[in-house]
């Protein structure tokens, strides 16, 4: 263990609760503010440094799902009024999918400042500061109006040919120059890695440069664990910030809501710090207490299970495709969340298998990304690329689902600078089409936000609406069309706004009482609901499913220590005559962590299944009921784990009765390939037990 008693180091590492992104990435923004707040009753006790509770899809998409966006944001911010809060906005797009006039941006930031918003994280996917300027100016205006609100210099990072350490530093300098010019008080630097795929060594070099040029500023690191790299990149940020005396904050989420396509676990991140091989890192243990959230775990697990059909089910085949494409955490949720999109893709691909359809989208997106010049995998770019991939798949089969190519505005330069590698033929095509329709065509001279159409006053006067209603109309517009927002306001004002039934929580039938007045009796016929409740109900079943998922990921080698020689960053270093540092001590530490987490999950799963007989006894089952419950219990467990990870019941679920597994997701058991002797030698006792019993 390293000891550096005589060296200075930055203070405790901060943990930021990014619950907004957890519900967006894993549950498709389907839980309401009520459902979110029910899971966060202990938030004060956890003492997170800050809480990201708004922005992203927590406005536009809320309306698409038949809910009141302003009402839900009012409710959430009132609950968090005594806690530090922040929101994430997409430059001039804010929380929509089109640019907004400066007066709309000003009004939006002012409204949230009135709600108590403290920090605005304002990003552009390719770090074009021209697109960020309008929101920064709006924050300055809110400060002048007396609000305690700040902006954060924000850059997007990922393993992408358009992003280098130098280009990222250039963007930070440009943002700082703008802040100095307009007199904006800021609050540090935010590094946003939306697709979860960036080389840890890139992080180390970037931190070194930040320490040189922005000494004394706090750096916040945001990533996702959908690519298995979140702990490796976070560890790189932790060590680099310690080496260079940088105040560091990490975006995390409460453990039951973590992983999947969302952020890393707060509990595991604290373990990573507290058990680190470097004593300097250990000395920076976070003051936040993730364990204080445990009283809320039951509700978190139950809610996640209730929205399981919105979450992308794990399989190595699909996750490998997502990794190769570098898709962002919530991209597959976009495909599943837009009505009719997944069904159209299935038709175009000629499959009824969701996984095969999503893999086809991944492959199509790889091709689309190259034509578009490899924009970063963060919305609105990620949404645009995914929709372009779907557009290409459908167009090839003669299916029309979009009025125009989703990439058109981007390729005409309306979203900021277009990468030089973008298809010139596509730009010429869109330029000609736009000019023929009376448009300006392609331009690299971006209009500023105050030069755009549809100012706040224009919208208010034209539609006779309030400021908040005008913001709704602007945020939901598509070009000059505001029909979607107008329909939403009509439904809201006439009390006819109804939540889309497809977005509501839905527990499996075995977790739903067979009758409203049902109660268990040892003298009556045993219901599957009784069996599921004896197993612990929704919270225990979801926790068990997450443990089995960890076993699956461990066997598949999901967690990584680096991207490696094939990364854009590694090739860039090679072009500069620099080899990639080995960092073997960090890699070995990470591998030990991953193995430990898998062993913990394996032990918990074993203990759960070993205790089933006792659970039945404690619930009051008679001996004959216990015997009859085994088959149904196995079906319940098979269903919850197979909904979380494809074929998990065949690979990792300890069999309660030979050959009895859920058929709902996996088809015939004969599809399972029996592993050879070498593969068996690498499998866990838990898996071997499953194979021997099936």
mmCIF file of C-alpha atoms in Angstrom, residues 122-396:
data_model
loop_
_atom_site.group_PDB
_atom_site.id
_atom_site.type_symbol
_atom_site.label_atom_id
_atom_site.label_comp_id
_atom_site.label_asym_id
_atom_site.label_seq_id
_atom_site.Cartn_x
_atom_site.Cartn_y
_atom_site.Cartn_z
ATOM 1 C CA UNK A 122 -25.236 23.312 -19.885
ATOM 2 C CA UNK A 123 -23.613 21.102 -22.523
ATOM 3 C CA UNK A 124 -23.222 20.800 -26.270
ATOM 4 C CA UNK A 125 -22.388 17.381 -27.680
ATOM 5 C CA UNK A 126 -19.427 18.591 -29.755
ATOM 6 C CA UNK A 127 -18.462 21.340 -27.293
ATOM 7 C CA UNK A 128 -19.460 24.199 -29.617
ATOM 8 C CA UNK A 129 -19.567 27.123 -27.187
ATOM 9 C CA UNK A 130 -21.725 29.135 -29.595
ATOM 10 C CA UNK A 131 -24.594 26.769 -28.796
ATOM 11 C CA UNK A 132 -24.019 27.111 -25.035
ATOM 12 C CA UNK A 133 -23.820 30.894 -24.984
ATOM 13 C CA UNK A 134 -27.552 31.585 -24.730
ATOM 14 C CA UNK A 135 -28.016 29.535 -21.562
ATOM 15 C CA UNK A 136 -24.906 30.999 -19.932
ATOM 16 C CA UNK A 137 -26.281 34.486 -20.592
ATOM 17 C CA UNK A 138 -29.630 33.459 -19.105
ATOM 18 C CA UNK A 139 -27.902 32.308 -15.900
ATOM 19 C CA UNK A 140 -26.088 35.648 -15.715
ATOM 20 C CA UNK A 141 -29.421 37.447 -16.071
ATOM 21 C CA UNK A 142 -30.925 35.335 -13.270
ATOM 22 C CA UNK A 143 -27.948 36.240 -11.063
ATOM 23 C CA UNK A 144 -28.609 39.911 -11.784
ATOM 24 C CA UNK A 145 -32.213 39.324 -10.712
ATOM 25 C CA UNK A 146 -30.923 38.279 -7.294
ATOM 26 C CA UNK A 147 -30.951 34.491 -7.593
ATOM 27 C CA UNK A 148 -28.262 32.288 -6.040
ATOM 28 C CA UNK A 149 -27.714 30.327 -9.226
ATOM 29 C CA UNK A 150 -24.535 29.364 -11.059
ATOM 30 C CA UNK A 151 -23.384 27.878 -14.336
ATOM 31 C CA UNK A 152 -20.801 25.131 -14.686
ATOM 32 C CA UNK A 153 -18.249 25.013 -17.487
ATOM 33 C CA UNK A 154 -19.248 21.781 -19.228
ATOM 34 C CA UNK A 155 -17.611 19.612 -21.861
ATOM 35 C CA UNK A 156 -18.594 16.267 -23.336
ATOM 36 C CA UNK A 157 -15.938 13.571 -23.448
ATOM 37 C CA UNK A 158 -15.882 10.135 -25.060
ATOM 38 C CA UNK A 159 -13.699 7.944 -27.237
ATOM 39 C CA UNK A 160 -14.462 9.905 -30.387
ATOM 40 C CA UNK A 161 -12.294 11.177 -33.279
ATOM 41 C CA UNK A 162 -13.807 14.657 -32.870
ATOM 42 C CA UNK A 163 -12.767 14.976 -29.225
ATOM 43 C CA UNK A 164 -9.174 15.239 -28.071
ATOM 44 C CA UNK A 165 -7.720 16.462 -24.809
ATOM 45 C CA UNK A 166 -6.625 19.617 -26.612
ATOM 46 C CA UNK A 167 -10.068 20.278 -28.147
ATOM 47 C CA UNK A 168 -11.674 19.803 -24.724
ATOM 48 C CA UNK A 169 -9.252 22.276 -23.163
ATOM 49 C CA UNK A 170 -9.933 24.744 -25.974
ATOM 50 C CA UNK A 171 -13.660 24.565 -25.215
ATOM 51 C CA UNK A 172 -13.045 25.174 -21.505
ATOM 52 C CA UNK A 173 -10.929 28.217 -22.348
ATOM 53 C CA UNK A 174 -13.642 29.575 -24.639
ATOM 54 C CA UNK A 175 -16.276 29.107 -21.945
ATOM 55 C CA UNK A 176 -14.070 30.836 -19.390
ATOM 56 C CA UNK A 177 -13.519 33.761 -21.777
ATOM 57 C CA UNK A 178 -17.279 34.070 -22.239
ATOM 58 C CA UNK A 179 -17.836 33.963 -18.472
ATOM 59 C CA UNK A 180 -15.234 36.696 -17.984
ATOM 60 C CA UNK A 181 -16.776 38.782 -20.760
ATOM 61 C CA UNK A 182 -20.318 38.721 -19.348
ATOM 62 C CA UNK A 183 -19.281 38.641 -15.681
ATOM 63 C CA UNK A 184 -20.829 35.237 -14.954
ATOM 64 C CA UNK A 185 -20.102 33.557 -11.630
ATOM 65 C CA UNK A 186 -19.473 29.887 -12.260
ATOM 66 C CA UNK A 187 -19.086 26.757 -10.168
ATOM 67 C CA UNK A 188 -16.267 24.640 -11.557
ATOM 68 C CA UNK A 189 -16.042 22.157 -14.418
ATOM 69 C CA UNK A 190 -18.335 19.292 -15.424
ATOM 70 C CA UNK A 191 -17.067 16.394 -17.560
ATOM 71 C CA UNK A 192 -19.973 14.580 -19.188
ATOM 72 C CA UNK A 193 -19.394 11.084 -20.577
ATOM 73 C CA UNK A 194 -22.902 10.172 -21.699
ATOM 74 C CA UNK A 195 -22.112 6.952 -23.544
ATOM 75 C CA UNK A 196 -19.932 5.461 -20.796
ATOM 76 C CA UNK A 197 -17.054 4.840 -23.190
ATOM 77 C CA UNK A 198 -13.898 6.850 -22.662
ATOM 78 C CA UNK A 199 -10.342 5.686 -22.104
ATOM 79 C CA UNK A 200 -9.253 5.991 -18.439
ATOM 80 C CA UNK A 201 -5.889 7.346 -19.589
ATOM 81 C CA UNK A 202 -7.732 10.140 -21.446
ATOM 82 C CA UNK A 203 -9.238 11.113 -18.082
ATOM 83 C CA UNK A 204 -5.809 11.190 -16.439
ATOM 84 C CA UNK A 205 -4.292 13.417 -19.121
ATOM 85 C CA UNK A 206 -7.306 15.731 -19.110
ATOM 86 C CA UNK A 207 -7.135 16.150 -15.326
ATOM 87 C CA UNK A 208 -3.442 16.998 -15.548
ATOM 88 C CA UNK A 209 -4.189 19.718 -18.089
ATOM 89 C CA UNK A 210 -7.098 21.066 -16.039
ATOM 90 C CA UNK A 211 -4.855 21.273 -12.972
ATOM 91 C CA UNK A 212 -2.357 23.322 -14.978
ATOM 92 C CA UNK A 213 -4.856 25.786 -16.451
ATOM 93 C CA UNK A 214 -7.799 25.829 -14.012
ATOM 94 C CA UNK A 215 -6.116 25.351 -10.666
ATOM 95 C CA UNK A 216 -8.444 25.379 -7.674
ATOM 96 C CA UNK A 217 -11.638 24.558 -9.591
ATOM 97 C CA UNK A 218 -13.837 21.637 -8.634
ATOM 98 C CA UNK A 219 -14.234 18.997 -11.337
ATOM 99 C CA UNK A 220 -17.354 16.819 -11.511
ATOM 100 C CA UNK A 221 -17.209 13.577 -13.488
ATOM 101 C CA UNK A 222 -20.369 12.057 -14.958
ATOM 102 C CA UNK A 223 -20.503 8.708 -16.718
ATOM 103 C CA UNK A 224 -22.706 5.646 -17.244
ATOM 104 C CA UNK A 225 -21.895 1.997 -16.595
ATOM 105 C CA UNK A 226 -23.602 0.601 -19.686
ATOM 106 C CA UNK A 227 -20.186 -0.171 -21.204
ATOM 107 C CA UNK A 228 -18.627 -1.689 -18.066
ATOM 108 C CA UNK A 229 -16.065 1.118 -17.776
ATOM 109 C CA UNK A 230 -17.608 3.468 -15.201
ATOM 110 C CA UNK A 231 -15.559 2.263 -12.239
ATOM 111 C CA UNK A 232 -12.338 2.253 -14.277
ATOM 112 C CA UNK A 233 -12.860 5.815 -15.506
ATOM 113 C CA UNK A 234 -14.002 6.966 -12.059
ATOM 114 C CA UNK A 235 -10.899 5.394 -10.514
ATOM 115 C CA UNK A 236 -8.775 7.262 -13.058
ATOM 116 C CA UNK A 237 -10.502 10.523 -12.098
ATOM 117 C CA UNK A 238 -10.022 9.773 -8.399
ATOM 118 C CA UNK A 239 -6.301 9.033 -8.713
ATOM 119 C CA UNK A 240 -5.629 11.909 -11.121
ATOM 120 C CA UNK A 241 -7.495 14.386 -8.925
ATOM 121 C CA UNK A 242 -5.476 13.164 -5.948
ATOM 122 C CA UNK A 243 -2.199 13.435 -7.851
ATOM 123 C CA UNK A 244 -2.991 16.999 -8.918
ATOM 124 C CA UNK A 245 -4.816 18.222 -5.797
ATOM 125 C CA UNK A 246 -8.174 18.692 -7.558
ATOM 126 C CA UNK A 247 -11.462 18.945 -5.678
ATOM 127 C CA UNK A 248 -13.517 16.092 -7.200
ATOM 128 C CA UNK A 249 -17.210 15.210 -7.315
ATOM 129 C CA UNK A 250 -18.628 12.023 -8.850
ATOM 130 C CA UNK A 251 -22.155 11.524 -10.167
ATOM 131 C CA UNK A 252 -23.671 8.362 -8.653
ATOM 132 C CA UNK A 253 -27.116 6.948 -7.864
ATOM 133 C CA UNK A 254 -28.538 4.922 -4.953
ATOM 134 C CA UNK A 255 -27.529 1.279 -5.286
ATOM 135 C CA UNK A 256 -30.931 -0.279 -6.202
ATOM 136 C CA UNK A 257 -31.332 2.225 -9.073
ATOM 137 C CA UNK A 258 -27.771 1.895 -10.387
ATOM 138 C CA UNK A 259 -26.049 0.049 -13.220
ATOM 139 C CA UNK A 260 -28.062 -1.087 -16.241
ATOM 140 C CA UNK A 261 -27.721 1.810 -18.671
ATOM 141 C CA UNK A 262 -27.471 4.333 -15.822
ATOM 142 C CA UNK A 263 -24.768 5.518 -13.445
ATOM 143 C CA UNK A 264 -22.600 3.535 -11.080
ATOM 144 C CA UNK A 265 -23.705 2.660 -7.551
ATOM 145 C CA UNK A 266 -23.041 5.135 -4.744
ATOM 146 C CA UNK A 267 -22.234 2.254 -2.366
ATOM 147 C CA UNK A 268 -19.731 0.665 -4.732
ATOM 148 C CA UNK A 269 -18.120 4.000 -5.558
ATOM 149 C CA UNK A 270 -17.544 4.660 -1.873
ATOM 150 C CA UNK A 271 -16.094 1.145 -1.519
ATOM 151 C CA UNK A 272 -13.746 1.875 -4.418
ATOM 152 C CA UNK A 273 -12.450 4.944 -2.571
ATOM 153 C CA UNK A 274 -12.374 3.536 0.965
ATOM 154 C CA UNK A 275 -10.489 0.345 0.012
ATOM 155 C CA UNK A 276 -8.095 1.880 -2.504
ATOM 156 C CA UNK A 277 -4.460 0.762 -2.522
ATOM 157 C CA UNK A 278 -3.336 4.409 -2.254
ATOM 158 C CA UNK A 279 -3.709 5.806 1.277
ATOM 159 C CA UNK A 280 -4.087 9.307 -0.145
ATOM 160 C CA UNK A 281 -7.280 8.163 -1.859
ATOM 161 C CA UNK A 282 -8.552 6.447 1.285
ATOM 162 C CA UNK A 283 -8.037 9.709 3.158
ATOM 163 C CA UNK A 284 -10.506 11.351 0.769
ATOM 164 C CA UNK A 285 -13.421 9.131 1.793
ATOM 165 C CA UNK A 286 -16.720 10.877 0.936
ATOM 166 C CA UNK A 287 -18.671 12.539 3.712
ATOM 167 C CA UNK A 288 -21.885 11.388 2.045
ATOM 168 C CA UNK A 289 -23.428 8.271 3.591
ATOM 169 C CA UNK A 290 -25.035 6.101 0.887
ATOM 170 C CA UNK A 291 -26.029 3.516 3.502
ATOM 171 C CA UNK A 292 -28.438 6.087 4.946
ATOM 172 C CA UNK A 293 -30.674 5.417 1.931
ATOM 173 C CA UNK A 294 -31.289 1.791 2.981
ATOM 174 C CA UNK A 295 -34.758 2.456 4.454
ATOM 175 C CA UNK A 296 -35.762 3.514 0.912
ATOM 176 C CA UNK A 297 -34.307 0.414 -0.758
ATOM 177 C CA UNK A 298 -37.537 -1.593 -0.630
ATOM 178 C CA UNK A 299 -39.426 1.101 -2.526
ATOM 179 C CA UNK A 300 -36.572 1.513 -5.010
ATOM 180 C CA UNK A 301 -36.416 -2.204 -5.763
ATOM 181 C CA UNK A 302 -40.202 -2.428 -6.060
ATOM 182 C CA UNK A 303 -40.370 0.562 -8.416
ATOM 183 C CA UNK A 304 -37.608 -0.764 -10.623
ATOM 184 C CA UNK A 305 -39.358 -4.111 -10.938
ATOM 185 C CA UNK A 306 -42.645 -2.357 -11.747
ATOM 186 C CA UNK A 307 -40.964 -0.588 -14.700
ATOM 187 C CA UNK A 308 -38.851 -3.550 -15.807
ATOM 188 C CA UNK A 309 -40.400 -3.681 -19.278
ATOM 189 C CA UNK A 310 -38.987 -0.184 -19.951
ATOM 190 C CA UNK A 311 -35.451 -1.314 -19.148
ATOM 191 C CA UNK A 312 -33.159 -2.855 -21.753
ATOM 192 C CA UNK A 313 -32.695 -6.503 -20.853
ATOM 193 C CA UNK A 314 -29.090 -7.600 -20.549
ATOM 194 C CA UNK A 315 -27.530 -10.147 -22.849
ATOM 195 C CA UNK A 316 -23.899 -10.398 -23.860
ATOM 196 C CA UNK A 317 -24.810 -10.361 -27.544
ATOM 197 C CA UNK A 318 -26.776 -7.112 -27.279
ATOM 198 C CA UNK A 319 -24.365 -5.430 -24.872
ATOM 199 C CA UNK A 320 -21.429 -6.268 -27.155
ATOM 200 C CA UNK A 321 -23.291 -4.592 -30.021
ATOM 201 C CA UNK A 322 -24.003 -1.537 -27.859
ATOM 202 C CA UNK A 323 -20.329 -1.408 -26.855
ATOM 203 C CA UNK A 324 -19.082 -1.667 -30.440
ATOM 204 C CA UNK A 325 -21.433 1.135 -31.489
ATOM 205 C CA UNK A 326 -20.763 3.180 -28.360
ATOM 206 C CA UNK A 327 -24.449 3.950 -27.884
ATOM 207 C CA UNK A 328 -25.377 6.152 -24.947
ATOM 208 C CA UNK A 329 -27.093 4.814 -21.866
ATOM 209 C CA UNK A 330 -30.637 5.797 -22.754
ATOM 210 C CA UNK A 331 -30.495 5.145 -26.506
ATOM 211 C CA UNK A 332 -32.242 1.786 -26.407
ATOM 212 C CA UNK A 333 -34.849 3.297 -24.091
ATOM 213 C CA UNK A 334 -35.509 5.811 -26.892
ATOM 214 C CA UNK A 335 -36.223 3.000 -29.336
ATOM 215 C CA UNK A 336 -38.519 1.299 -26.838
ATOM 216 C CA UNK A 337 -40.072 4.531 -25.596
ATOM 217 C CA UNK A 338 -41.243 6.161 -28.846
ATOM 218 C CA UNK A 339 -44.640 4.657 -29.764
ATOM 219 C CA UNK A 340 -44.399 2.317 -32.726
ATOM 220 C CA UNK A 341 -40.641 2.668 -33.295
ATOM 221 C CA UNK A 342 -39.595 -0.757 -32.030
ATOM 222 C CA UNK A 343 -42.511 -2.431 -33.791
ATOM 223 C CA UNK A 344 -41.548 -0.758 -37.092
ATOM 224 C CA UNK A 345 -37.938 -1.878 -36.695
ATOM 225 C CA UNK A 346 -39.054 -5.448 -36.030
ATOM 226 C CA UNK A 347 -41.111 -5.348 -39.210
ATOM 227 C CA UNK A 348 -38.215 -3.941 -41.243
ATOM 228 C CA UNK A 349 -35.733 -6.464 -39.865
ATOM 229 C CA UNK A 350 -38.188 -9.349 -40.138
ATOM 230 C CA UNK A 351 -38.071 -10.462 -36.520
ATOM 231 C CA UNK A 352 -40.307 -10.563 -33.474
ATOM 232 C CA UNK A 353 -37.285 -10.701 -31.193
ATOM 233 C CA UNK A 354 -36.633 -7.395 -29.426
ATOM 234 C CA UNK A 355 -32.946 -8.151 -28.987
ATOM 235 C CA UNK A 356 -32.393 -8.835 -32.684
ATOM 236 C CA UNK A 357 -34.201 -5.607 -33.573
ATOM 237 C CA UNK A 358 -32.042 -3.549 -31.198
ATOM 238 C CA UNK A 359 -28.868 -5.171 -32.534
ATOM 239 C CA UNK A 360 -29.986 -4.238 -36.056
ATOM 240 C CA UNK A 361 -30.379 -0.630 -34.893
ATOM 241 C CA UNK A 362 -26.837 -0.753 -33.454
ATOM 242 C CA UNK A 363 -25.395 -1.944 -36.754
ATOM 243 C CA UNK A 364 -27.352 0.657 -38.721
ATOM 244 C CA UNK A 365 -26.202 3.362 -36.318
ATOM 245 C CA UNK A 366 -22.552 2.469 -36.885
ATOM 246 C CA UNK A 367 -23.051 3.207 -40.588
ATOM 247 C CA UNK A 368 -25.122 6.323 -39.917
ATOM 248 C CA UNK A 369 -22.534 7.682 -37.494
ATOM 249 C CA UNK A 370 -19.806 7.560 -40.132
ATOM 250 C CA UNK A 371 -21.965 9.421 -42.660
ATOM 251 C CA UNK A 372 -22.765 12.057 -40.048
ATOM 252 C CA UNK A 373 -19.127 12.631 -39.110
ATOM 253 C CA UNK A 374 -19.177 10.700 -35.816
ATOM 254 C CA UNK A 375 -21.063 13.153 -33.600
ATOM 255 C CA UNK A 376 -20.925 12.349 -29.903
ATOM 256 C CA UNK A 377 -23.304 9.797 -28.425
ATOM 257 C CA UNK A 378 -25.324 12.256 -26.366
ATOM 258 C CA UNK A 379 -28.786 13.680 -27.025
ATOM 259 C CA UNK A 380 -29.816 15.457 -29.163
ATOM 260 C CA UNK A 381 -27.081 13.847 -31.279
ATOM 261 C CA UNK A 382 -27.695 10.345 -29.902
ATOM 262 C CA UNK A 383 -31.442 10.602 -30.475
ATOM 263 C CA UNK A 384 -30.794 11.942 -33.970
ATOM 264 C CA UNK A 385 -28.353 9.129 -34.806
ATOM 265 C CA UNK A 386 -30.653 6.425 -33.463
ATOM 266 C CA UNK A 387 -33.599 7.857 -35.394
ATOM 267 C CA UNK A 388 -31.427 8.158 -38.521
ATOM 268 C CA UNK A 389 -30.471 4.497 -38.148
ATOM 269 C CA UNK A 390 -34.146 3.576 -37.814
ATOM 270 C CA UNK A 391 -34.984 5.861 -40.767
ATOM 271 C CA UNK A 392 -32.409 4.038 -42.923
ATOM 272 C CA UNK A 393 -33.698 0.603 -41.861
ATOM 273 C CA UNK A 394 -37.309 1.528 -42.599
ATOM 274 C CA UNK A 395 -36.564 3.358 -45.850
ATOM 275 C CA UNK A 396 -34.741 0.280 -47.164
#
